[in-house]
């Protein structure tokens, strides 16, 4: 793996994770896309060596398996991207925004906890 | 290749395709028949692999190492059978109780794809197909989580997808690394080539792989997505998610951990700590909750700790205990969530403060809850007791006293929160605003069936433990530590 590819993978991963941590689903989708690219690039960069296209009759063909794995991964991440986009559209139509809200139950339990603490603290 | 081998995957997939063109009644019949057919073949495969060793074949008659390898040994056969029993029961319950097919005509097809994905995960013989199976399960379960289209479901599904995609991304990175180092992804060939991998490389790859499985299995600290997303799912789906999806991660750890023979040194230490944390954090989370589905979801995290503990022991007794625990837990957890569904039906809410008096209104359900809740906590002579005794004995044999202590203390806390549900939902007065949907035979029948299976596990403990021990010996023999 060349230095350029290694740096590229690092940059893509950083950007992907940063986007994934956003509340807005549109950015999350972009983050998922970037991380998908990272895996495919990593697959090709580490597992393949240079050679001719792996077609029948090629002399010194490259290993076809990582390419097949990469293709499968691309198809899967395509499907997931479409599904998350549909979710974002659904949220947009219900909430009017594609920003993920907090878990209401979680907020309630947390609030109940602090309420008891303050009651005990101030009798 | 044995034609039987492909059926647990092929039948549900063919059924899913059929469901897309059939009418409502046809869809429901096909869905039930296809999953029942898969269950029957799974039982045949388990018997065959127990008699004559693992059944292996390559899809499409490709040479070994090129095509997709399917293999069923005692471990995968056992898990496949239990998983399919639960899948059939939950399917019947979802069709009868939630009228899922009427809510959304695509339900049966997507559910069958989930069945096929789970079957593929348990039958596959190579790492990449395992990844594909994880993704099939992820996509179909996300659809099943969201199909009712309520706002909180959209939120929960987003959490679920994002965390799990991150997990599968790590899995794919690990797979790429493993292929680059060893030049193979087949479990059996990997087991032969793994000892030649330099220690440092092996450690990085194994930790990457196990982190990916830990996200799937909701091992603390990678567990926060689970209690956040599962409680909003349609109840029957909740049962199948909590019972089966996290077990894929556990199965991955069990399979790869033994195949690569890496359950020692640093990896074992990490697993010990993670197992202890998972048990404690999960159960403490459950104690703080006051909603049936949320309490059960947090227990879903806590119980994973027991299985990871058994895997970390990496002895025949430890792995056998993990298998027994898996079998018991898959059945009991699905049954508990179905009880949760009935509680919700009869009170109009699963919040404990709005429940009450179910003991007199639904005595059969109360009995089912007693059996399954007692089993989850490990009260003798129920199935959870069998599993916990096996685990504690294996732990003591391996000298893991601290974790055995934690496991027992966590059992007490589990009992505490089960009693909390019992007091609030089954005893007490009937709430005045209870929106009683009335008893439904279709909802109770699968539940009673699952409880019967749980009792059968307790009654047939000796043959089950013997089978699990044979399976664990197989696992360790492949890895070369036996």
PDB file of C-alpha atoms in Angstrom, chain B residues 19-178:
ATOM      1  CA  UNK B  19     -45.096 -13.337  -1.467  1.00  0.00           C
ATOM      2  CA  UNK B  20     -44.572 -10.398  -3.782  1.00  0.00           C
ATOM      3  CA  UNK B  21     -47.116 -11.737  -6.292  1.00  0.00           C
ATOM      4  CA  UNK B  22     -49.693 -13.372  -3.998  1.00  0.00           C
ATOM      5  CA  UNK B  23     -52.787 -12.042  -2.238  1.00  0.00           C
ATOM      6  CA  UNK B  24     -53.031 -11.564   1.519  1.00  0.00           C
ATOM      7  CA  UNK B  25     -54.102 -15.121   2.447  1.00  0.00           C
ATOM      8  CA  UNK B  26     -51.572 -16.625   0.053  1.00  0.00           C
ATOM      9  CA  UNK B  27     -48.761 -14.497   1.483  1.00  0.00           C
ATOM     10  CA  UNK B  28     -49.484 -15.582   5.030  1.00  0.00           C
ATOM     11  CA  UNK B  29     -49.666 -19.270   4.068  1.00  0.00           C
ATOM     12  CA  UNK B  30     -46.450 -19.119   2.042  1.00  0.00           C
ATOM     13  CA  UNK B  31     -44.593 -17.291   4.825  1.00  0.00           C
ATOM     14  CA  UNK B  32     -45.568 -19.847   7.471  1.00  0.00           C
ATOM     15  CA  UNK B  33     -44.945 -22.843   5.162  1.00  0.00           C
ATOM     16  CA  UNK B  34     -41.535 -21.592   3.978  1.00  0.00           C
ATOM     17  CA  UNK B  35     -40.266 -20.994   7.511  1.00  0.00           C
ATOM     18  CA  UNK B  36     -41.701 -24.316   8.703  1.00  0.00           C
ATOM     19  CA  UNK B  37     -39.978 -26.043   5.765  1.00  0.00           C
ATOM     20  CA  UNK B  38     -36.709 -24.383   6.719  1.00  0.00           C
ATOM     21  CA  UNK B  39     -37.200 -25.568  10.301  1.00  0.00           C
ATOM     22  CA  UNK B  40     -37.779 -29.180   9.217  1.00  0.00           C
ATOM     23  CA  UNK B  41     -34.650 -29.199   7.020  1.00  0.00           C
ATOM     24  CA  UNK B  42     -32.666 -27.616   9.848  1.00  0.00           C
ATOM     25  CA  UNK B  43     -33.704 -30.429  12.188  1.00  0.00           C
ATOM     26  CA  UNK B  44     -32.735 -33.035   9.559  1.00  0.00           C
ATOM     27  CA  UNK B  45     -29.365 -31.312   9.090  1.00  0.00           C
ATOM     28  CA  UNK B  46     -28.726 -31.230  12.840  1.00  0.00           C
ATOM     29  CA  UNK B  47     -29.476 -34.946  13.170  1.00  0.00           C
ATOM     30  CA  UNK B  48     -27.311 -35.723  10.139  1.00  0.00           C
ATOM     31  CA  UNK B  49     -24.359 -33.651  11.365  1.00  0.00           C
ATOM     32  CA  UNK B  50     -24.609 -35.150  14.852  1.00  0.00           C
ATOM     33  CA  UNK B  51     -24.544 -38.674  13.369  1.00  0.00           C
ATOM     34  CA  UNK B  52     -22.025 -38.333  10.588  1.00  0.00           C
ATOM     35  CA  UNK B  53     -20.083 -35.139  11.159  1.00  0.00           C
ATOM     36  CA  UNK B  54     -20.428 -31.737   9.447  1.00  0.00           C
ATOM     37  CA  UNK B  55     -22.461 -31.513   6.231  1.00  0.00           C
ATOM     38  CA  UNK B  56     -20.559 -29.354   3.735  1.00  0.00           C
ATOM     39  CA  UNK B  57     -21.191 -28.280   0.177  1.00  0.00           C
ATOM     40  CA  UNK B  58     -20.337 -25.555  -2.306  1.00  0.00           C
ATOM     41  CA  UNK B  59     -23.147 -23.631  -3.987  1.00  0.00           C
ATOM     42  CA  UNK B  60     -23.308 -24.123  -7.757  1.00  0.00           C
ATOM     43  CA  UNK B  61     -20.831 -27.048  -7.771  1.00  0.00           C
ATOM     44  CA  UNK B  62     -17.811 -24.720  -7.911  1.00  0.00           C
ATOM     45  CA  UNK B  63     -14.508 -26.156  -6.706  1.00  0.00           C
ATOM     46  CA  UNK B  64     -13.885 -25.739  -2.972  1.00  0.00           C
ATOM     47  CA  UNK B  65     -12.508 -22.298  -2.206  1.00  0.00           C
ATOM     48  CA  UNK B  66     -14.130 -20.571  -5.180  1.00  0.00           C
ATOM     49  CA  UNK B  67     -17.879 -20.847  -4.623  1.00  0.00           C
ATOM     50  CA  UNK B  68     -19.887 -20.037  -1.518  1.00  0.00           C
ATOM     51  CA  UNK B  69     -19.306 -22.789   1.021  1.00  0.00           C
ATOM     52  CA  UNK B  70     -22.236 -23.857   3.178  1.00  0.00           C
ATOM     53  CA  UNK B  71     -21.599 -26.072   6.148  1.00  0.00           C
ATOM     54  CA  UNK B  72     -23.684 -27.292   9.049  1.00  0.00           C
ATOM     55  CA  UNK B  73     -21.963 -28.810  12.048  1.00  0.00           C
ATOM     56  CA  UNK B  74     -23.397 -29.436  15.515  1.00  0.00           C
ATOM     57  CA  UNK B  75     -22.968 -25.808  16.576  1.00  0.00           C
ATOM     58  CA  UNK B  76     -24.610 -24.187  13.585  1.00  0.00           C
ATOM     59  CA  UNK B  77     -27.233 -26.947  13.361  1.00  0.00           C
ATOM     60  CA  UNK B  78     -28.289 -26.429  16.965  1.00  0.00           C
ATOM     61  CA  UNK B  79     -28.483 -22.636  16.627  1.00  0.00           C
ATOM     62  CA  UNK B  80     -30.281 -22.914  13.286  1.00  0.00           C
ATOM     63  CA  UNK B  81     -32.983 -25.147  14.760  1.00  0.00           C
ATOM     64  CA  UNK B  82     -33.592 -22.907  17.777  1.00  0.00           C
ATOM     65  CA  UNK B  83     -33.543 -19.747  15.666  1.00  0.00           C
ATOM     66  CA  UNK B  84     -36.089 -21.170  13.236  1.00  0.00           C
ATOM     67  CA  UNK B  85     -38.397 -22.339  16.057  1.00  0.00           C
ATOM     68  CA  UNK B  86     -38.462 -18.767  17.363  1.00  0.00           C
ATOM     69  CA  UNK B  87     -38.842 -17.302  13.879  1.00  0.00           C
ATOM     70  CA  UNK B  88     -41.871 -19.479  13.138  1.00  0.00           C
ATOM     71  CA  UNK B  89     -43.502 -18.689  16.498  1.00  0.00           C
ATOM     72  CA  UNK B  90     -42.958 -14.954  16.137  1.00  0.00           C
ATOM     73  CA  UNK B  91     -44.213 -14.993  12.551  1.00  0.00           C
ATOM     74  CA  UNK B  92     -47.484 -16.620  13.598  1.00  0.00           C
ATOM     75  CA  UNK B  93     -47.802 -14.164  16.461  1.00  0.00           C
ATOM     76  CA  UNK B  94     -47.100 -11.149  14.241  1.00  0.00           C
ATOM     77  CA  UNK B  95     -49.631 -12.234  11.635  1.00  0.00           C
ATOM     78  CA  UNK B  96     -52.321 -12.970  14.233  1.00  0.00           C
ATOM     79  CA  UNK B  97     -51.785 -10.321  16.883  1.00  0.00           C
ATOM     80  CA  UNK B  98     -50.485  -7.295  15.062  1.00  0.00           C
ATOM     81  CA  UNK B  99     -52.157  -8.086  11.775  1.00  0.00           C
ATOM     82  CA  UNK B 100     -48.803  -7.115  10.327  1.00  0.00           C
ATOM     83  CA  UNK B 101     -49.816  -8.246   6.863  1.00  0.00           C
ATOM     84  CA  UNK B 102     -52.741  -5.811   6.895  1.00  0.00           C
ATOM     85  CA  UNK B 103     -50.594  -2.968   8.187  1.00  0.00           C
ATOM     86  CA  UNK B 104     -48.194  -3.398   5.308  1.00  0.00           C
ATOM     87  CA  UNK B 105     -48.477  -5.958   2.467  1.00  0.00           C
ATOM     88  CA  UNK B 106     -44.691  -6.279   2.130  1.00  0.00           C
ATOM     89  CA  UNK B 107     -44.330  -7.659   5.654  1.00  0.00           C
ATOM     90  CA  UNK B 108     -44.248 -11.380   4.822  1.00  0.00           C
ATOM     91  CA  UNK B 109     -41.660 -10.958   2.059  1.00  0.00           C
ATOM     92  CA  UNK B 110     -39.275  -8.895   4.191  1.00  0.00           C
ATOM     93  CA  UNK B 111     -39.704 -11.230   7.158  1.00  0.00           C
ATOM     94  CA  UNK B 112     -38.776 -14.211   4.969  1.00  0.00           C
ATOM     95  CA  UNK B 113     -35.660 -12.368   3.786  1.00  0.00           C
ATOM     96  CA  UNK B 114     -34.741 -11.910   7.450  1.00  0.00           C
ATOM     97  CA  UNK B 115     -35.227 -15.667   7.987  1.00  0.00           C
ATOM     98  CA  UNK B 116     -32.988 -16.400   4.982  1.00  0.00           C
ATOM     99  CA  UNK B 117     -30.331 -13.968   6.222  1.00  0.00           C
ATOM    100  CA  UNK B 118     -30.229 -15.558   9.667  1.00  0.00           C
ATOM    101  CA  UNK B 119     -30.094 -19.058   8.169  1.00  0.00           C
ATOM    102  CA  UNK B 120     -27.260 -17.981   5.866  1.00  0.00           C
ATOM    103  CA  UNK B 121     -25.302 -16.504   8.780  1.00  0.00           C
ATOM    104  CA  UNK B 122     -25.478 -19.802  10.677  1.00  0.00           C
ATOM    105  CA  UNK B 123     -24.767 -22.064   7.683  1.00  0.00           C
ATOM    106  CA  UNK B 124     -22.008 -20.177   5.890  1.00  0.00           C
ATOM    107  CA  UNK B 125     -18.481 -21.521   5.802  1.00  0.00           C
ATOM    108  CA  UNK B 126     -16.626 -18.358   4.871  1.00  0.00           C
ATOM    109  CA  UNK B 127     -16.107 -14.935   6.334  1.00  0.00           C
ATOM    110  CA  UNK B 128     -17.321 -12.865   3.417  1.00  0.00           C
ATOM    111  CA  UNK B 129     -20.644 -14.698   3.174  1.00  0.00           C
ATOM    112  CA  UNK B 130     -20.994 -14.088   6.899  1.00  0.00           C
ATOM    113  CA  UNK B 131     -20.615 -10.369   6.160  1.00  0.00           C
ATOM    114  CA  UNK B 132     -23.233 -10.586   3.411  1.00  0.00           C
ATOM    115  CA  UNK B 133     -25.589 -12.431   5.779  1.00  0.00           C
ATOM    116  CA  UNK B 134     -25.099  -9.714   8.414  1.00  0.00           C
ATOM    117  CA  UNK B 135     -26.030  -7.095   5.837  1.00  0.00           C
ATOM    118  CA  UNK B 136     -29.115  -9.025   4.671  1.00  0.00           C
ATOM    119  CA  UNK B 137     -30.231  -9.279   8.285  1.00  0.00           C
ATOM    120  CA  UNK B 138     -29.437  -5.603   8.915  1.00  0.00           C
ATOM    121  CA  UNK B 139     -31.414  -4.316   5.952  1.00  0.00           C
ATOM    122  CA  UNK B 140     -34.449  -6.568   6.446  1.00  0.00           C
ATOM    123  CA  UNK B 141     -34.549  -5.899  10.193  1.00  0.00           C
ATOM    124  CA  UNK B 142     -34.351  -2.130   9.640  1.00  0.00           C
ATOM    125  CA  UNK B 143     -37.353  -2.360   7.352  1.00  0.00           C
ATOM    126  CA  UNK B 144     -39.232  -4.451   9.940  1.00  0.00           C
ATOM    127  CA  UNK B 145     -38.304  -1.920  12.627  1.00  0.00           C
ATOM    128  CA  UNK B 146     -39.675   0.996  10.639  1.00  0.00           C
ATOM    129  CA  UNK B 147     -42.589  -0.343   8.607  1.00  0.00           C
ATOM    130  CA  UNK B 148     -45.347   1.034  10.832  1.00  0.00           C
ATOM    131  CA  UNK B 149     -43.925   4.472  10.086  1.00  0.00           C
ATOM    132  CA  UNK B 150     -44.385   6.095  13.510  1.00  0.00           C
ATOM    133  CA  UNK B 151     -42.065   9.091  14.137  1.00  0.00           C
ATOM    134  CA  UNK B 152     -40.191   7.450  17.037  1.00  0.00           C
ATOM    135  CA  UNK B 153     -39.614   4.405  14.849  1.00  0.00           C
ATOM    136  CA  UNK B 154     -37.935   6.528  12.210  1.00  0.00           C
ATOM    137  CA  UNK B 155     -35.633   7.907  14.897  1.00  0.00           C
ATOM    138  CA  UNK B 156     -34.903   4.490  16.383  1.00  0.00           C
ATOM    139  CA  UNK B 157     -34.259   2.925  12.982  1.00  0.00           C
ATOM    140  CA  UNK B 158     -31.750   5.642  12.156  1.00  0.00           C
ATOM    141  CA  UNK B 159     -29.850   4.933  15.406  1.00  0.00           C
ATOM    142  CA  UNK B 160     -29.987   1.213  14.694  1.00  0.00           C
ATOM    143  CA  UNK B 161     -28.744   1.487  11.118  1.00  0.00           C
ATOM    144  CA  UNK B 162     -25.946   3.953  11.827  1.00  0.00           C
ATOM    145  CA  UNK B 163     -24.448   1.916  14.689  1.00  0.00           C
ATOM    146  CA  UNK B 164     -24.778  -1.374  12.866  1.00  0.00           C
ATOM    147  CA  UNK B 165     -23.374  -0.084   9.588  1.00  0.00           C
ATOM    148  CA  UNK B 166     -20.363   1.129  11.541  1.00  0.00           C
ATOM    149  CA  UNK B 167     -20.080  -2.405  12.926  1.00  0.00           C
ATOM    150  CA  UNK B 168     -20.245  -4.061   9.516  1.00  0.00           C
ATOM    151  CA  UNK B 169     -17.772  -1.506   8.127  1.00  0.00           C
ATOM    152  CA  UNK B 170     -15.289  -2.623  10.772  1.00  0.00           C
ATOM    153  CA  UNK B 171     -16.085  -6.230   9.874  1.00  0.00           C
ATOM    154  CA  UNK B 172     -15.325  -5.567   6.204  1.00  0.00           C
ATOM    155  CA  UNK B 173     -12.051  -3.829   7.100  1.00  0.00           C
ATOM    156  CA  UNK B 174     -11.096  -6.859   9.194  1.00  0.00           C
ATOM    157  CA  UNK B 175     -12.057  -9.165   6.320  1.00  0.00           C
ATOM    158  CA  UNK B 176      -9.877  -7.169   3.896  1.00  0.00           C
ATOM    159  CA  UNK B 177      -6.985  -7.373   6.348  1.00  0.00           C
ATOM    160  CA  UNK B 178      -7.444 -11.091   6.872  1.00  0.00           C
TER     161      UNK B 178
END
